[in-house]
Structure formats: C-alpha cells, structure tokens
Short mmCIF file of C-alpha atoms in Angstrom, two decimals:
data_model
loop_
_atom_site.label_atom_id
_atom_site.label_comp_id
_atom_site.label_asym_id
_atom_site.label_seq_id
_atom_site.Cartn_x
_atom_site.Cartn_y
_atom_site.Cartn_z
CA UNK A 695 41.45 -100.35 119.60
CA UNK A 696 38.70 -99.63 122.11
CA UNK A 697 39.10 -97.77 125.20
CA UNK A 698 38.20 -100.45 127.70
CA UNK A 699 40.90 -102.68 126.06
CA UNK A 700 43.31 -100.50 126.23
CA UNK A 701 42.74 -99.21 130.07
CA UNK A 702 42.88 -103.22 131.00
CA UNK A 703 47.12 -103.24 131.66
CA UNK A 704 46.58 -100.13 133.51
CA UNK A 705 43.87 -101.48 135.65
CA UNK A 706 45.73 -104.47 136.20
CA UNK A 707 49.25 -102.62 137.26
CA UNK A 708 46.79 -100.07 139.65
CA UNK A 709 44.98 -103.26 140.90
CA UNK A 710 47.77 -105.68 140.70
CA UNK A 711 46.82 -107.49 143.96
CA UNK A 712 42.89 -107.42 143.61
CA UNK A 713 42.83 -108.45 140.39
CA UNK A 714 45.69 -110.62 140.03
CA UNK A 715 45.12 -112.84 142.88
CA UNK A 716 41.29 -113.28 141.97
CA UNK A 717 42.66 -114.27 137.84
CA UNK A 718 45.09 -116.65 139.64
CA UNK A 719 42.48 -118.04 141.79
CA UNK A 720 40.14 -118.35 138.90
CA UNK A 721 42.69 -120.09 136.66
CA UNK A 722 43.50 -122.30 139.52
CA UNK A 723 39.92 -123.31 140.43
CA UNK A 724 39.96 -126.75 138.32
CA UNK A 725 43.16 -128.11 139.83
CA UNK A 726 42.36 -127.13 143.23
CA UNK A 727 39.01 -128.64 142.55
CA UNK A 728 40.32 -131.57 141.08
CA UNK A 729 42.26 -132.57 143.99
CA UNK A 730 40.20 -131.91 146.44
CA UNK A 731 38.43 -134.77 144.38
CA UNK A 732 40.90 -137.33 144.57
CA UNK A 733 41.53 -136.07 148.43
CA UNK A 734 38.15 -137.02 149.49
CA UNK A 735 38.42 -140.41 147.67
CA UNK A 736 41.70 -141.31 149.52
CA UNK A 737 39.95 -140.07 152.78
CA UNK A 738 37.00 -141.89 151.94
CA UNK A 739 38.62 -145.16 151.19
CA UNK A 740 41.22 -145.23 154.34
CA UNK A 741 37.70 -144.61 156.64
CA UNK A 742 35.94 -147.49 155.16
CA UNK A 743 39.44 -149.66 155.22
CA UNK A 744 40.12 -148.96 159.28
CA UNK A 745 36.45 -149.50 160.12
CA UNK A 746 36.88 -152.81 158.50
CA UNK A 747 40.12 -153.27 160.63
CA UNK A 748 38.62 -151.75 164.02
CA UNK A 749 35.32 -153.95 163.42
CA UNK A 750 37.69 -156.76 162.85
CA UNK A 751 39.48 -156.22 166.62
CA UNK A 752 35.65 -155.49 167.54
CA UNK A 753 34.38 -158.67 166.77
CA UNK A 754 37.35 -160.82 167.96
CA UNK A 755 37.39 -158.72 171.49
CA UNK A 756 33.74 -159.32 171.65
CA UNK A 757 34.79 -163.54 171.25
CA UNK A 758 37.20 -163.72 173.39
CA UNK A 759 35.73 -162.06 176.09
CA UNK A 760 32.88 -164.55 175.82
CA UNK A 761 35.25 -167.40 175.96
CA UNK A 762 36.37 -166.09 179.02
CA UNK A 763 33.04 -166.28 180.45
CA UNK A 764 32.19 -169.33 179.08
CA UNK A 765 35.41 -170.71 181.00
CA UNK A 766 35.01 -169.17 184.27
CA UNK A 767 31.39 -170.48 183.89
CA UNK A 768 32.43 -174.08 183.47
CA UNK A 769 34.78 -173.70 186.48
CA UNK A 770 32.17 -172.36 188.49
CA UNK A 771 29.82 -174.56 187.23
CA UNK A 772 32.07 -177.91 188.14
CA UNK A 773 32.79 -176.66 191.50
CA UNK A 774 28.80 -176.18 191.99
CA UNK A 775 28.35 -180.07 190.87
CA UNK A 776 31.45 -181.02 193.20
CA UNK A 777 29.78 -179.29 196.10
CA UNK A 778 26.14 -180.42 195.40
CA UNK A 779 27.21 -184.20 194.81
CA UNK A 780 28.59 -183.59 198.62
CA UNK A 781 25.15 -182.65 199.60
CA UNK A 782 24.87 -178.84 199.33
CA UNK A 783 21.51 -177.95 197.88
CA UNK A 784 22.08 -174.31 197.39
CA UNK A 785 25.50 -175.30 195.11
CA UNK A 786 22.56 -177.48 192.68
CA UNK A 787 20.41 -174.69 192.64
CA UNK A 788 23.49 -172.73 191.65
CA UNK A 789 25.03 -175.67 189.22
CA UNK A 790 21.36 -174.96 187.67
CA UNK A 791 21.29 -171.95 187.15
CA UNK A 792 25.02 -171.86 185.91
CA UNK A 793 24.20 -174.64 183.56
CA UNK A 794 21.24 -172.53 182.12
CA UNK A 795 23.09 -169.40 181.31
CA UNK A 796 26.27 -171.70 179.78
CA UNK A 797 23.50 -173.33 177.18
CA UNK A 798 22.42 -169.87 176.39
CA UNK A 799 25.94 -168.85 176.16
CA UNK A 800 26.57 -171.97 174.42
CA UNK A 801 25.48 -170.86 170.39
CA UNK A 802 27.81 -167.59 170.80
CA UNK A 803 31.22 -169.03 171.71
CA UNK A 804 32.79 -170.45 168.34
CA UNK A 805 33.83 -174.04 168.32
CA UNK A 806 37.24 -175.10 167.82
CA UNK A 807 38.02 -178.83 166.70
CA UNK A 808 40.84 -180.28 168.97
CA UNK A 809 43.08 -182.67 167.51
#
C-alpha cells in the first residue's frame, strides 16, 4: 500500500475537526443546495401571491376613496345648484366648477346597477 494512503486515518484522527467538518460540508453541499432551491421557490411564490393580495386592497382602497369624493362632490354640488337657483352667483360659478371636476371624475368611479 502506498504511504500517502496509509498516513490518511492518521491525518484524519490528528485533524479530526479540520478535515472532518470540511468532508461533512462537502458531502452535504447538494442537499443544502438543493433546498435552498426549493426555499427560494416557496419565497418566491408567497411574494408574488401577497403582492397580488396587497394590489388587490390597493386597487379597491384607491375605488372607494374615489366614491367618497364623487359623493361629497354631488352633495356639494346640489347644495351649489340650491343656492344659485336662490340667486347666488358665486354658488353657479362653484356648481360649475364642481360639475366639471365630477365629469372628469365621472369615467373612474365604477358603476353599479341598482335594482
């Protein structure tokens, strides 16, 4: 048998900890690898399935909050008309203007059949 082959148990019991930790880590390399893998997939996929959820809540906050303008614009809107039919020319210039940013409001706030 050759020298070298023969010294390798020795080397291994005088560098037990060097040696055997690096083999272990070596053998180990695949599996660690390999899960990191499937890790990163699963991370991957949950990212991509909240951002769908959060741009969900995104878009439906966004909605509603322009509902809520288009409502308090309509209220504002029919008190202008009340106070201009009275005489008030400032409330038409107001009901005017009110009425212009409600019909560029108007192609952003869904409609909703009532039955």
């Amino acid at each position: 048998m050759r020298p070298a082959v023969a010294a390798l148990p020795l080397m291994f019991i005088l560098l037990s900890g060097c040696v055997a930790k690096s083999a272990f880590d070596l053998a180990t390399l695949p599996v660690r690898a390999g899960a990191r893998a499937v890790n990163t997939t699963a991370d991957v996929y949950d990212r991509v399935t909240v951002s769908d959820s959060e741009r969900d809540q995104k878009r439906g906050r966004e909605i509603r909050q322009r509902e809520e303008r288009y409502g308090k614009l309509t209220r504002e809107y029919d008190k202008a008309r009340r106070d201009c039919s009275r005489g008030d020319d400032d409330a038409c210039d107001d009901a005017r203007s009110i009425y212009a940013e409600m019909d560029a409001m108007r192609a952003s706030v869904p409609y909703e059949a009532r039955y």
